[in-house]
mmCIF file of C-alpha atoms in Angstrom:
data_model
loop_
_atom_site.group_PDB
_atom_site.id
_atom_site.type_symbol
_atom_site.label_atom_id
_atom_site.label_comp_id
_atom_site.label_asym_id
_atom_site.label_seq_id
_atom_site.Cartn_x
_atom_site.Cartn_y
_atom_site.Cartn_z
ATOM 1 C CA UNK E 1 -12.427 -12.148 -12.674
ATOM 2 C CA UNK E 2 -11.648 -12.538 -9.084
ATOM 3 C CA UNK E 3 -15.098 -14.205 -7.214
ATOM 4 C CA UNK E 4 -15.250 -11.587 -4.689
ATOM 5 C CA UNK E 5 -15.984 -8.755 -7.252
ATOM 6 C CA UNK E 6 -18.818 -11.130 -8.964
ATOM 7 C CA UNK E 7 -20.915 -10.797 -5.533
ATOM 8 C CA UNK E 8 -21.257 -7.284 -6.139
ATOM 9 C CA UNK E 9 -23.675 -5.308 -8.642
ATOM 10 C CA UNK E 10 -23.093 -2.418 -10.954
ATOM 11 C CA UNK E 11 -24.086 0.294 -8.321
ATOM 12 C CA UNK E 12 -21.445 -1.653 -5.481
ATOM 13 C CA UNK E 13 -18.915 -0.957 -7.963
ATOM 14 C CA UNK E 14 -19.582 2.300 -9.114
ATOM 15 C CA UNK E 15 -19.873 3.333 -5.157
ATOM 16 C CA UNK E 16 -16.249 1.392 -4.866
ATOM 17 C CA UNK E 17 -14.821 3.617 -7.671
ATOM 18 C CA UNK E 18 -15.941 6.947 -6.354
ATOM 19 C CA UNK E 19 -14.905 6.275 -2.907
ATOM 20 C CA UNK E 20 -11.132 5.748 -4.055
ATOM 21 C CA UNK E 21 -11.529 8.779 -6.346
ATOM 22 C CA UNK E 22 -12.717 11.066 -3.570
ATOM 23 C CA UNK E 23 -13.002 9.142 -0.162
ATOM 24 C CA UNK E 24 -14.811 12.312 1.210
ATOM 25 C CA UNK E 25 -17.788 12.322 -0.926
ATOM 26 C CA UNK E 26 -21.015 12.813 1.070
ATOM 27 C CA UNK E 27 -23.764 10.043 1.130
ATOM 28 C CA UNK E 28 -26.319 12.436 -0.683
ATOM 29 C CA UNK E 29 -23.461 13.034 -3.556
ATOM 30 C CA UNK E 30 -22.621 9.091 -3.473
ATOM 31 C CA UNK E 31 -26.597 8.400 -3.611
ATOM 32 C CA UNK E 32 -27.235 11.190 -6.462
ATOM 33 C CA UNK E 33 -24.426 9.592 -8.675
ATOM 34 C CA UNK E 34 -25.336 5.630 -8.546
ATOM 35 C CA UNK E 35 -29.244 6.799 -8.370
ATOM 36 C CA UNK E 36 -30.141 5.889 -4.705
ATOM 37 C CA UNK E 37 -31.846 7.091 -2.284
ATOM 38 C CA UNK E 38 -29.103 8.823 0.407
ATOM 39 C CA UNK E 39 -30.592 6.109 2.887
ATOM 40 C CA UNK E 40 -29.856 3.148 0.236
ATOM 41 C CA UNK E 41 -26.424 4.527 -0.896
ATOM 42 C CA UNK E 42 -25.351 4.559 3.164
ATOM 43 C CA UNK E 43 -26.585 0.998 3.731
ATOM 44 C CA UNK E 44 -25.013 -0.015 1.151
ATOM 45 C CA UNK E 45 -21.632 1.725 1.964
ATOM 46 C CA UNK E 46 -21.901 0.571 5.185
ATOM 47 C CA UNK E 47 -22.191 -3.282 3.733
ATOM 48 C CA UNK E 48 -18.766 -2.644 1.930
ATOM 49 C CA UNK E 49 -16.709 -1.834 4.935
ATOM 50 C CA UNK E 50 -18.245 -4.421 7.346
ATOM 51 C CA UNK E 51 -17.503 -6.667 3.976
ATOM 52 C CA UNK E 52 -13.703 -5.715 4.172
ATOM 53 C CA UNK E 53 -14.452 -4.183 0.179
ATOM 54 C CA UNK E 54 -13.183 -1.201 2.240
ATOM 55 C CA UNK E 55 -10.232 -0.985 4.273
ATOM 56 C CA UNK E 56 -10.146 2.509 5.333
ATOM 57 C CA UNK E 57 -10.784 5.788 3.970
ATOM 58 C CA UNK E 58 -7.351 8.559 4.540
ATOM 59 C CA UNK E 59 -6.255 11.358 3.093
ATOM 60 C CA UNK E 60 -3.494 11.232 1.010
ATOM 61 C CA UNK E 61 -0.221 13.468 1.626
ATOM 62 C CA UNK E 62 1.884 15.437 -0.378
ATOM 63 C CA UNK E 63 5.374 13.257 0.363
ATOM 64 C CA UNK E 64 7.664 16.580 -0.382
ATOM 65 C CA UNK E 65 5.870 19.100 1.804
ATOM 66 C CA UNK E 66 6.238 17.256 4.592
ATOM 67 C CA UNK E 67 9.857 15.751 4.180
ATOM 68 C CA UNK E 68 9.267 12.713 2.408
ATOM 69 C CA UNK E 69 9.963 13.452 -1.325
ATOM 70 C CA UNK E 70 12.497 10.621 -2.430
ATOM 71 C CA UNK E 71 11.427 7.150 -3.098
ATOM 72 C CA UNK E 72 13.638 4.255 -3.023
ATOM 73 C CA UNK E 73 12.893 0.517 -3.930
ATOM 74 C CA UNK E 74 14.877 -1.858 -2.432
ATOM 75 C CA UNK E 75 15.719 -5.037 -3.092
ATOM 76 C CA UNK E 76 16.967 -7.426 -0.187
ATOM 77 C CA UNK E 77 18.189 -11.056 -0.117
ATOM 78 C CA UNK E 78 17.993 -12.676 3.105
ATOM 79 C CA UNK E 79 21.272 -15.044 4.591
ATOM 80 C CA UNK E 80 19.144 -18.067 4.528
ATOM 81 C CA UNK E 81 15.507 -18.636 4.475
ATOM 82 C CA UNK E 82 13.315 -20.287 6.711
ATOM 83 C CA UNK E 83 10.108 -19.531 9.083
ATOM 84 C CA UNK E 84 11.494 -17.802 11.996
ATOM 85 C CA UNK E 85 13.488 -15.448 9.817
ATOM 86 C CA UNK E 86 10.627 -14.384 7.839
ATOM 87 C CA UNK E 87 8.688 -14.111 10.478
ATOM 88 C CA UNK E 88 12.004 -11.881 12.622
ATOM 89 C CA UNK E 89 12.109 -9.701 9.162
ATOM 90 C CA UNK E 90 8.578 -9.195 8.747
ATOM 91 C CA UNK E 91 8.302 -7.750 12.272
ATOM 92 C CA UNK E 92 11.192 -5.668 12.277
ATOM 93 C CA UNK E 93 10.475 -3.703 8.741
ATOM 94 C CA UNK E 94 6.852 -3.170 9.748
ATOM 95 C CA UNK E 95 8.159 -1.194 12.939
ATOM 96 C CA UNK E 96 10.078 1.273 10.276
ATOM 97 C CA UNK E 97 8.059 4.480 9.718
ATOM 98 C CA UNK E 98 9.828 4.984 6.183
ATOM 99 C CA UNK E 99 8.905 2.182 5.017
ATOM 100 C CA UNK E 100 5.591 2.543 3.153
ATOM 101 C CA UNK E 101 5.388 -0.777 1.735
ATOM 102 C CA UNK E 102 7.038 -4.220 1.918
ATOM 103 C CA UNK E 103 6.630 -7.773 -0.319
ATOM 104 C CA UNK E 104 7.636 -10.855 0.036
ATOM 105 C CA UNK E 105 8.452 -11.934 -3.526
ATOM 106 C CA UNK E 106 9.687 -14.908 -5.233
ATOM 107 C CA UNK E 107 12.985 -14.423 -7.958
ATOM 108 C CA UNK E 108 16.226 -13.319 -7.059
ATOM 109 C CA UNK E 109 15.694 -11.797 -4.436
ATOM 110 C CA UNK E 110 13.276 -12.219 -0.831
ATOM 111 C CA UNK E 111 11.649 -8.465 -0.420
ATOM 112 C CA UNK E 112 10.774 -5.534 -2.320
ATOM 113 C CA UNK E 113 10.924 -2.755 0.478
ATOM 114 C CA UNK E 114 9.362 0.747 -0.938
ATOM 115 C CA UNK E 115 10.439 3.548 1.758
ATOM 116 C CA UNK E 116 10.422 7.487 1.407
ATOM 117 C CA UNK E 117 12.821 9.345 2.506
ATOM 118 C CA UNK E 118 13.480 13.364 2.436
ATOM 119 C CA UNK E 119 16.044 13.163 0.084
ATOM 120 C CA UNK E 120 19.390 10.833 -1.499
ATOM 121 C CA UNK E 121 21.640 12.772 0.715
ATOM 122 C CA UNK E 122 20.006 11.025 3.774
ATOM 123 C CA UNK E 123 19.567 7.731 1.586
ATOM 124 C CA UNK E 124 23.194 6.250 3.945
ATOM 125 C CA UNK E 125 21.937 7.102 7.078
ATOM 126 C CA UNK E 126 18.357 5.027 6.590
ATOM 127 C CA UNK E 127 19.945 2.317 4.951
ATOM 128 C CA UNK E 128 22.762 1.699 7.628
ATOM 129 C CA UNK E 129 20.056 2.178 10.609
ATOM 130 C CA UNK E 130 17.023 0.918 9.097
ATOM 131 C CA UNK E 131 17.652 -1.651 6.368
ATOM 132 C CA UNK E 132 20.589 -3.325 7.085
ATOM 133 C CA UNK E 133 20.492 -4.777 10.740
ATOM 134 C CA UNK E 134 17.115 -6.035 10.104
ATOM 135 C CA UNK E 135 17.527 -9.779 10.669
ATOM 136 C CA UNK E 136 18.811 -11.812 8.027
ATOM 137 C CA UNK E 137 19.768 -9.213 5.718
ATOM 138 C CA UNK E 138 23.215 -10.826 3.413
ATOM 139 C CA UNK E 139 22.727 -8.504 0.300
ATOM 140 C CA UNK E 140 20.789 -5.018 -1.002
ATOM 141 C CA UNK E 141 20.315 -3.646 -3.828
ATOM 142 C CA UNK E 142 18.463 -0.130 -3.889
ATOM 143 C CA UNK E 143 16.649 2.001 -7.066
ATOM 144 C CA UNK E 144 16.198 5.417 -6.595
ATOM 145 C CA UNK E 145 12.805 6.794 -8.261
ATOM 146 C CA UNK E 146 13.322 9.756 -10.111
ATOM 147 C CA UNK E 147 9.962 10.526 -10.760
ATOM 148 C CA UNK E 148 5.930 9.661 -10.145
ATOM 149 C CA UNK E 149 4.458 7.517 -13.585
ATOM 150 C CA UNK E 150 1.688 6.359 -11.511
ATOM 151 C CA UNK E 151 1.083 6.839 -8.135
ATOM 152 C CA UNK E 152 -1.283 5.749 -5.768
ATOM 153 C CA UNK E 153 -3.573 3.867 -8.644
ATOM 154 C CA UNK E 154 -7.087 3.271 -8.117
ATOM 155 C CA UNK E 155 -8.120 -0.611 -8.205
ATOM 156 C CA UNK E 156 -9.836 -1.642 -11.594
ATOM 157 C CA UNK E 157 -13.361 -2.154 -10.766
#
């Protein structure tokens, strides 16, 4: 179990779990559910963001209504690897709006990119504009998602 999550107590993690279920609740519906007063559940929410338990609270978008309905994983194999060119990659791919996620990984390959985009038809365009003159880039290899197993998981708590 990691040692962060053995600081906190039964009602810290049930107030963790609701807030990624519903990251609107109201104090008085957080406080009602772990069985605090509204005053003790907002101290103690309060505690788990200036703790960093809590990153940020956002709403989460439907990715086809507003243009973003294809996934694509990609993976890409740098020309050589060393400091400055992770550090040149890592730079450039954060600057790309349709890229939702990026890891640095360690196989056959350097990063796992995850990017939405509208739709396969458009799949060319990103990947010649966006992917490929990143710096250090030799070698791709994309996957196309055609469908949502499990997205956007809550964190076991």
């Amino acid at each position: 179990m990691n040692h962060e999550l053995t600081d906190l107590d039964t009602i810290d993690r049930s107030l963790l779990r609701l807030l990624q279920e519903d990251g609107r609740r109201t104090t008085l519906e957080l406080a009602n559910r772990v069985g605090l007063s509204p005053t003790g559940a907002s101290q103690r929410v309060k505690r788990l963001f200036r703790e960093g338990y809590v990153k940020a609270v956002r709403a989460i978008l439907d990715p086809k209504k507003i243009g973003r309905g294809t996934v694509v994983f990609i993976q890409v194999r740098l020309d050589h690897t060393a400091p400055h060119i992770f550090e040149r990659f890592s730079d450039a791919i954060s600057k790309a709006p349709e890229v939702l996620e990026c890891h640095m990984v360690i196989g056959g390959f350097d990063y796992l990119v995850k990017a939405r985009i509208a739709d396969m038809s458009l799949f060319q365009d990103f990947l010649e504009r966006v992917i490929l003159p990143l710096p250090g880039v030799r070698e791709t290899h994309t996957y196309a998602s055609v469908g949502d197993v499990k997205p956007d998981a809550v964190l076991p708590i």
